[in-house]
Amino acid sequence: MIMTTTPLSIEKQIVHKQFIHSCYLKNRHGGSVIVKERIKFDDGSIVPNTVVYENPKRSFYITKNKYRTYKYKPEYELLSRLDKYTVYDHELESAVANLFGIRGNNNYYDRNRLYKSPYIFGADISIEALIKMRYADQFPNEHLSPSTGFLDIETSIDTGQIILISYTYNYQVYTAALESLCFEEIENKRIPINKEEITQYINENLNSRTKDTKFTYNFEIFDSEIKLIASIMRQIHLSRIDFIGIWNMNFDIPKILLSIKQNNVEPAVLFTSPRLAPKYRYLKYHEDQRSVAHFSLKWHWLYATGESQFVDSLGLYSQCRRTQGFLEKYDLNTVLSSQLDLEKLPLKEGSHVIMQRHHFKDYIVYNVFDVVGLQLLEDKNNDILTLSVLSGVTPVQRFSTQTIRSTNDLYHNLIAKGMVLSSCSSEDDFIKFDKLFLNSGGAVLPPSRVRDVGIELFL
């Protein structure tokens, strides 16, 4: 069953659909893949949409009995030499186990045992990748640019509370601040300031810094931390932006989640799309614990059934420039200076404490400029577009894992040629079937997929 959250006009014809990002809810009784997509119509209009693929099915392949003559696992096999099995994705492991007589433990199966056989193919490709491949097959040769936004928080030095959040998209900036700090200090007296005064102050201080790019600033004041967070999340849901970049996401997202919990609210209620039924609420933050060559290659991820996917802009910036080596520093000021010749606003006396206690109006501008700077950086570099393009048929949450991206690309290319990639365990020995391929030709990235992405094709 497939459900969609956007009413689609019967008068317009769909000419293109693009898979943007996804989240998989799986349990022993079923599974759902929630996909954010963009739809293009014949009049050129493009709308966001969220689709729920309820209990999706997928296929895997087993070598026919008469061809089970090899000892070592081949890298791929001809479809004509395989039997195809189609099952619900959540039943995949039990189906493979039954075919090979493997016993599990309370419905848990060791993947190394399941895929150790040299006769199993196509079973370890994720259902999200398979769905993304179907989009690529049905709507090739065009790549729609994803919509982008950026977010940044500030926390109190004294209480640890979130006191400021700014979120920008389409050059609209929405800032929420805690009422207890919205004051101006004059002759050692704290004078309350209203949102109109602060909005004007932001414009006066930032309009000249953004030059030809004009932003509209919206400011609201709230009397509690949870209302402040909820207001920004509400704006995110209204905007339906595809990707929201955060510089050093591993600070902001865990802090937001913790603050929501401390206010006795379930984070999934605020983060997941209100357009989806409550049964599809899901949220889990993954902190990348891998040992990597440089900390900037960590790929932290928030798995959530929202229409906007959060991305670590710091990690993405590094991933997109791996061949250039690593920077000495990855603070936002260093990157903005090198890329845009634009510096962050300075802290009074170099201190967050001084700014929060005595110069809160300037601290608000400081916070706002962080998201403005990220948008200007994206306008120049198109890193989120690069993420979308270079992910290929791999879901973006696995973008940093080159082996998975290569595996998914190879699987997709082989299927088109009448072959299937083998399923892998960590103990496999392979024998190559080079005779299955011609000695010339190969997979070519269409030029349309690299337009305005920071990639150049030389002929």
XYZ file of C-alpha atoms in Angstrom, residues 73-384:
312
model
C 31.355 -17.161 -4.327
C 31.212 -15.300 -7.663
C 30.926 -11.521 -7.593
C 27.835 -11.643 -9.782
C 25.702 -14.110 -11.693
C 23.424 -14.179 -14.718
C 19.727 -13.822 -13.963
C 19.070 -16.802 -16.233
C 21.034 -19.014 -13.828
C 19.085 -17.883 -10.756
C 15.700 -18.505 -9.149
C 13.966 -15.321 -8.017
C 12.179 -15.035 -4.668
C 9.977 -12.081 -3.739
C 9.067 -11.451 -0.093
C 8.057 -8.668 2.249
C 11.239 -6.881 3.234
C 10.700 -7.485 6.947
C 10.522 -11.238 6.201
C 13.705 -11.322 4.115
C 16.048 -12.836 6.703
C 13.625 -15.549 7.794
C 12.954 -16.435 4.135
C 16.679 -16.805 3.399
C 17.175 -18.796 6.609
C 14.376 -21.206 5.676
C 15.809 -21.817 2.212
C 19.264 -22.636 3.598
C 18.107 -24.404 6.755
C 19.612 -21.812 9.114
C 18.117 -21.529 12.589
C 17.781 -18.149 14.269
C 17.576 -17.035 17.862
C 14.277 -15.316 18.730
C 13.856 -14.133 15.124
C 17.436 -12.857 15.024
C 19.691 -14.170 12.262
C 23.428 -13.689 11.889
C 23.925 -11.986 8.530
C 27.316 -13.661 8.104
C 25.620 -17.049 8.279
C 22.735 -15.986 6.053
C 24.971 -14.695 3.261
C 27.892 -17.098 3.588
C 26.506 -19.353 0.866
C 28.055 -18.848 -2.602
C 24.576 -19.272 -4.097
C 22.735 -16.199 -2.759
C 22.489 -12.896 -4.642
C 20.907 -9.468 -4.192
C 19.748 -10.018 -0.616
C 21.869 -7.432 1.189
C 20.772 -4.347 -0.753
C 18.611 -2.186 1.507
C 14.951 -1.679 0.695
C 15.508 2.094 0.705
C 18.190 1.735 -1.967
C 15.927 -0.543 -4.011
C 13.107 2.015 -3.890
C 15.528 4.777 -4.879
C 16.691 2.631 -7.822
C 13.094 2.323 -8.978
C 12.759 6.111 -9.002
C 15.983 6.350 -11.023
C 14.678 3.789 -13.541
C 11.242 5.371 -13.911
C 12.473 8.970 -14.105
C 16.012 9.095 -15.541
C 18.027 11.916 -17.101
C 16.967 14.795 -14.860
C 18.050 15.877 -11.394
C 15.999 18.387 -9.436
C 17.906 20.594 -7.026
C 16.869 19.903 -3.427
C 15.556 22.743 -1.309
C 17.873 23.815 1.513
C 17.680 25.474 4.895
C 20.054 26.026 7.822
C 19.730 26.044 11.599
C 21.810 27.111 14.597
C 21.234 27.226 18.358
C 22.787 29.024 21.301
C 22.697 27.696 24.854
C 22.864 29.525 28.168
C 26.239 29.535 29.879
C 24.396 29.689 33.224
C 21.536 27.190 32.867
C 22.363 25.086 29.799
C 18.972 25.946 28.321
C 18.528 26.698 24.637
C 18.033 30.463 24.551
C 18.198 31.157 20.800
C 17.409 29.279 17.600
C 17.627 30.636 14.074
C 16.353 28.827 10.994
C 16.552 30.072 7.421
C 15.123 28.892 4.105
C 14.341 30.728 0.875
C 16.152 33.728 2.380
C 13.602 33.995 5.168
C 15.148 33.854 8.652
C 13.068 32.820 11.659
C 14.600 33.444 15.067
C 13.127 32.485 18.432
C 14.554 33.792 21.697
C 13.890 33.272 25.384
C 12.013 36.193 26.944
C 14.140 36.332 30.105
C 17.156 37.394 28.037
C 15.489 39.886 25.705
C 16.759 43.046 27.304
C 19.105 45.919 26.607
C 21.570 46.997 29.274
C 21.674 50.778 29.721
C 23.646 52.303 32.618
C 23.698 48.894 34.335
C 19.909 48.613 34.070
C 18.139 45.932 32.084
C 15.488 47.418 29.800
C 13.129 44.919 28.064
C 13.150 45.055 24.267
C 10.366 43.931 21.957
C 10.507 41.918 18.772
C 10.063 44.956 16.513
C 13.132 46.618 18.009
C 15.201 43.459 17.632
C 14.056 42.859 14.052
C 15.088 46.394 13.130
C 18.443 45.910 14.859
C 19.093 42.696 12.909
C 18.356 44.477 9.626
C 20.624 47.391 10.488
C 23.538 45.109 11.302
C 23.234 42.437 8.618
C 21.875 44.025 5.434
C 25.253 45.456 4.469
C 27.061 42.174 5.213
C 24.883 40.062 2.914
C 25.501 42.475 -0.013
C 23.368 41.511 -3.025
C 21.613 38.655 -1.209
C 18.673 40.028 0.739
C 17.197 38.179 3.695
C 13.926 38.844 5.480
C 14.142 38.573 9.261
C 11.330 37.327 11.490
C 11.731 37.400 15.262
C 9.601 35.969 18.059
C 9.970 35.903 21.850
C 8.857 32.974 24.048
C 8.561 32.535 27.785
C 9.807 28.929 27.863
C 12.452 26.778 26.214
C 9.979 24.188 24.924
C 7.807 26.859 23.244
C 10.919 28.275 21.611
C 11.907 24.871 20.194
C 8.359 24.010 19.147
C 7.976 27.295 17.250
C 11.027 26.576 15.087
C 9.991 22.960 14.497
C 6.564 24.221 13.432
C 8.214 26.536 10.930
C 10.334 23.646 9.622
C 7.222 21.532 9.053
C 5.492 24.405 7.269
C 8.476 24.973 4.986
C 8.841 21.288 3.978
C 12.481 21.979 3.069
C 14.401 18.910 1.885
C 17.683 19.351 3.786
C 18.600 21.514 6.774
C 22.305 22.039 7.345
C 23.800 22.537 10.816
C 27.471 23.340 11.325
C 28.685 20.682 13.792
C 25.331 18.945 14.055
C 26.610 16.630 16.782
C 26.294 19.521 19.232
C 22.954 21.021 18.177
C 20.778 17.956 17.584
C 21.650 16.030 20.793
C 21.156 19.253 22.767
C 17.746 19.908 21.200
C 16.651 16.314 21.836
C 17.820 16.465 25.457
C 16.062 19.782 26.060
C 12.794 18.430 24.661
C 12.997 15.370 26.928
C 13.799 17.517 29.964
C 10.576 19.384 29.238
C 8.666 16.074 29.387
C 7.881 15.971 25.677
C 8.656 13.081 23.344
C 11.102 14.418 20.671
C 9.439 12.419 17.898
C 6.245 14.429 18.428
C 8.061 17.642 17.480
C 10.434 16.283 14.831
C 8.213 13.982 12.772
C 5.913 15.287 10.073
C 2.428 16.316 11.281
C 1.158 15.204 7.879
C 1.879 11.585 8.807
C -0.288 9.441 11.062
C 1.053 9.060 14.639
C 1.886 5.396 13.988
C 4.658 6.547 11.644
C 6.447 8.614 14.276
C 10.050 7.531 14.549
C 13.217 9.222 15.737
C 16.684 7.934 16.560
C 19.921 9.880 16.607
C 23.035 8.070 15.411
C 26.375 9.442 16.564
C 29.078 8.176 14.233
C 31.537 6.244 16.406
C 33.719 4.986 13.565
C 37.461 5.366 13.637
C 38.102 7.759 10.743
C 41.140 9.524 9.309
C 39.860 12.905 10.510
C 37.029 13.922 12.838
C 35.378 15.924 10.037
C 34.627 12.667 8.190
C 32.185 11.572 10.884
C 28.702 11.230 9.434
C 26.199 11.761 12.245
C 22.582 11.191 11.312
C 19.115 11.832 12.687
C 16.792 9.044 11.574
C 13.339 10.609 11.712
C 10.139 10.509 9.706
C 10.188 14.215 9.000
C 9.952 15.955 5.666
C 13.191 17.826 6.346
C 16.429 15.903 6.801
C 19.154 17.393 8.991
C 22.716 17.261 7.652
C 26.017 18.100 9.331
C 27.285 20.933 7.120
C 30.764 20.608 8.623
C 30.982 16.915 7.754
C 29.524 17.486 4.302
C 31.990 20.298 3.614
C 34.866 17.953 4.450
C 33.420 14.978 2.531
C 33.051 17.073 -0.623
C 36.746 18.066 -0.469
C 38.471 14.867 0.582
C 40.955 15.052 -2.288
C 42.085 18.506 -1.128
C 43.241 17.284 2.292
C 42.054 18.493 5.666
C 41.946 22.022 7.045
C 43.808 22.981 10.198
C 40.535 24.248 11.656
C 36.903 23.572 10.801
C 35.234 26.365 12.727
C 32.640 28.229 10.682
C 34.588 31.486 10.782
C 37.623 29.885 9.116
C 35.530 28.383 6.328
C 33.475 31.533 5.685
C 36.675 33.587 5.549
C 38.370 31.263 3.059
C 35.326 30.670 0.861
C 33.474 33.995 0.958
C 35.968 36.454 2.401
C 33.335 36.946 5.071
C 33.915 36.680 8.802
C 31.488 35.767 11.547
C 30.412 38.575 13.828
C 32.827 38.912 16.762
C 31.911 38.153 20.356
C 32.229 41.092 22.743
C 35.480 40.563 24.665
C 35.613 37.159 22.933
C 33.106 35.772 25.408
C 29.705 34.104 25.128
C 29.210 34.923 28.801
C 29.668 38.665 28.268
C 27.372 38.618 25.225
C 24.591 36.714 26.967
C 24.679 38.776 30.138
C 25.297 42.268 28.796
C 24.866 42.428 24.985
C 21.956 40.143 24.129
C 20.825 42.183 21.104
C 24.264 41.689 19.580
C 24.175 38.030 20.565
C 20.946 37.601 18.599
C 22.588 39.124 15.531
C 25.590 36.841 16.097
C 23.297 33.788 16.046
C 21.303 34.965 13.025
C 24.429 35.543 10.985
C 25.539 31.936 11.478
C 22.579 30.623 9.447
C 22.832 33.481 6.964
C 26.508 32.630 6.441
C 25.676 28.958 5.885
C 23.118 29.888 3.226
C 25.630 32.111 1.443
C 28.168 29.284 1.625
C 25.670 26.869 0.054
C 24.873 29.400 -2.666
C 28.547 29.389 -3.638
C 29.469 25.721 -3.188
C 26.247 23.740 -3.715
C 27.400 21.091 -1.238
C 23.878 19.824 -0.506
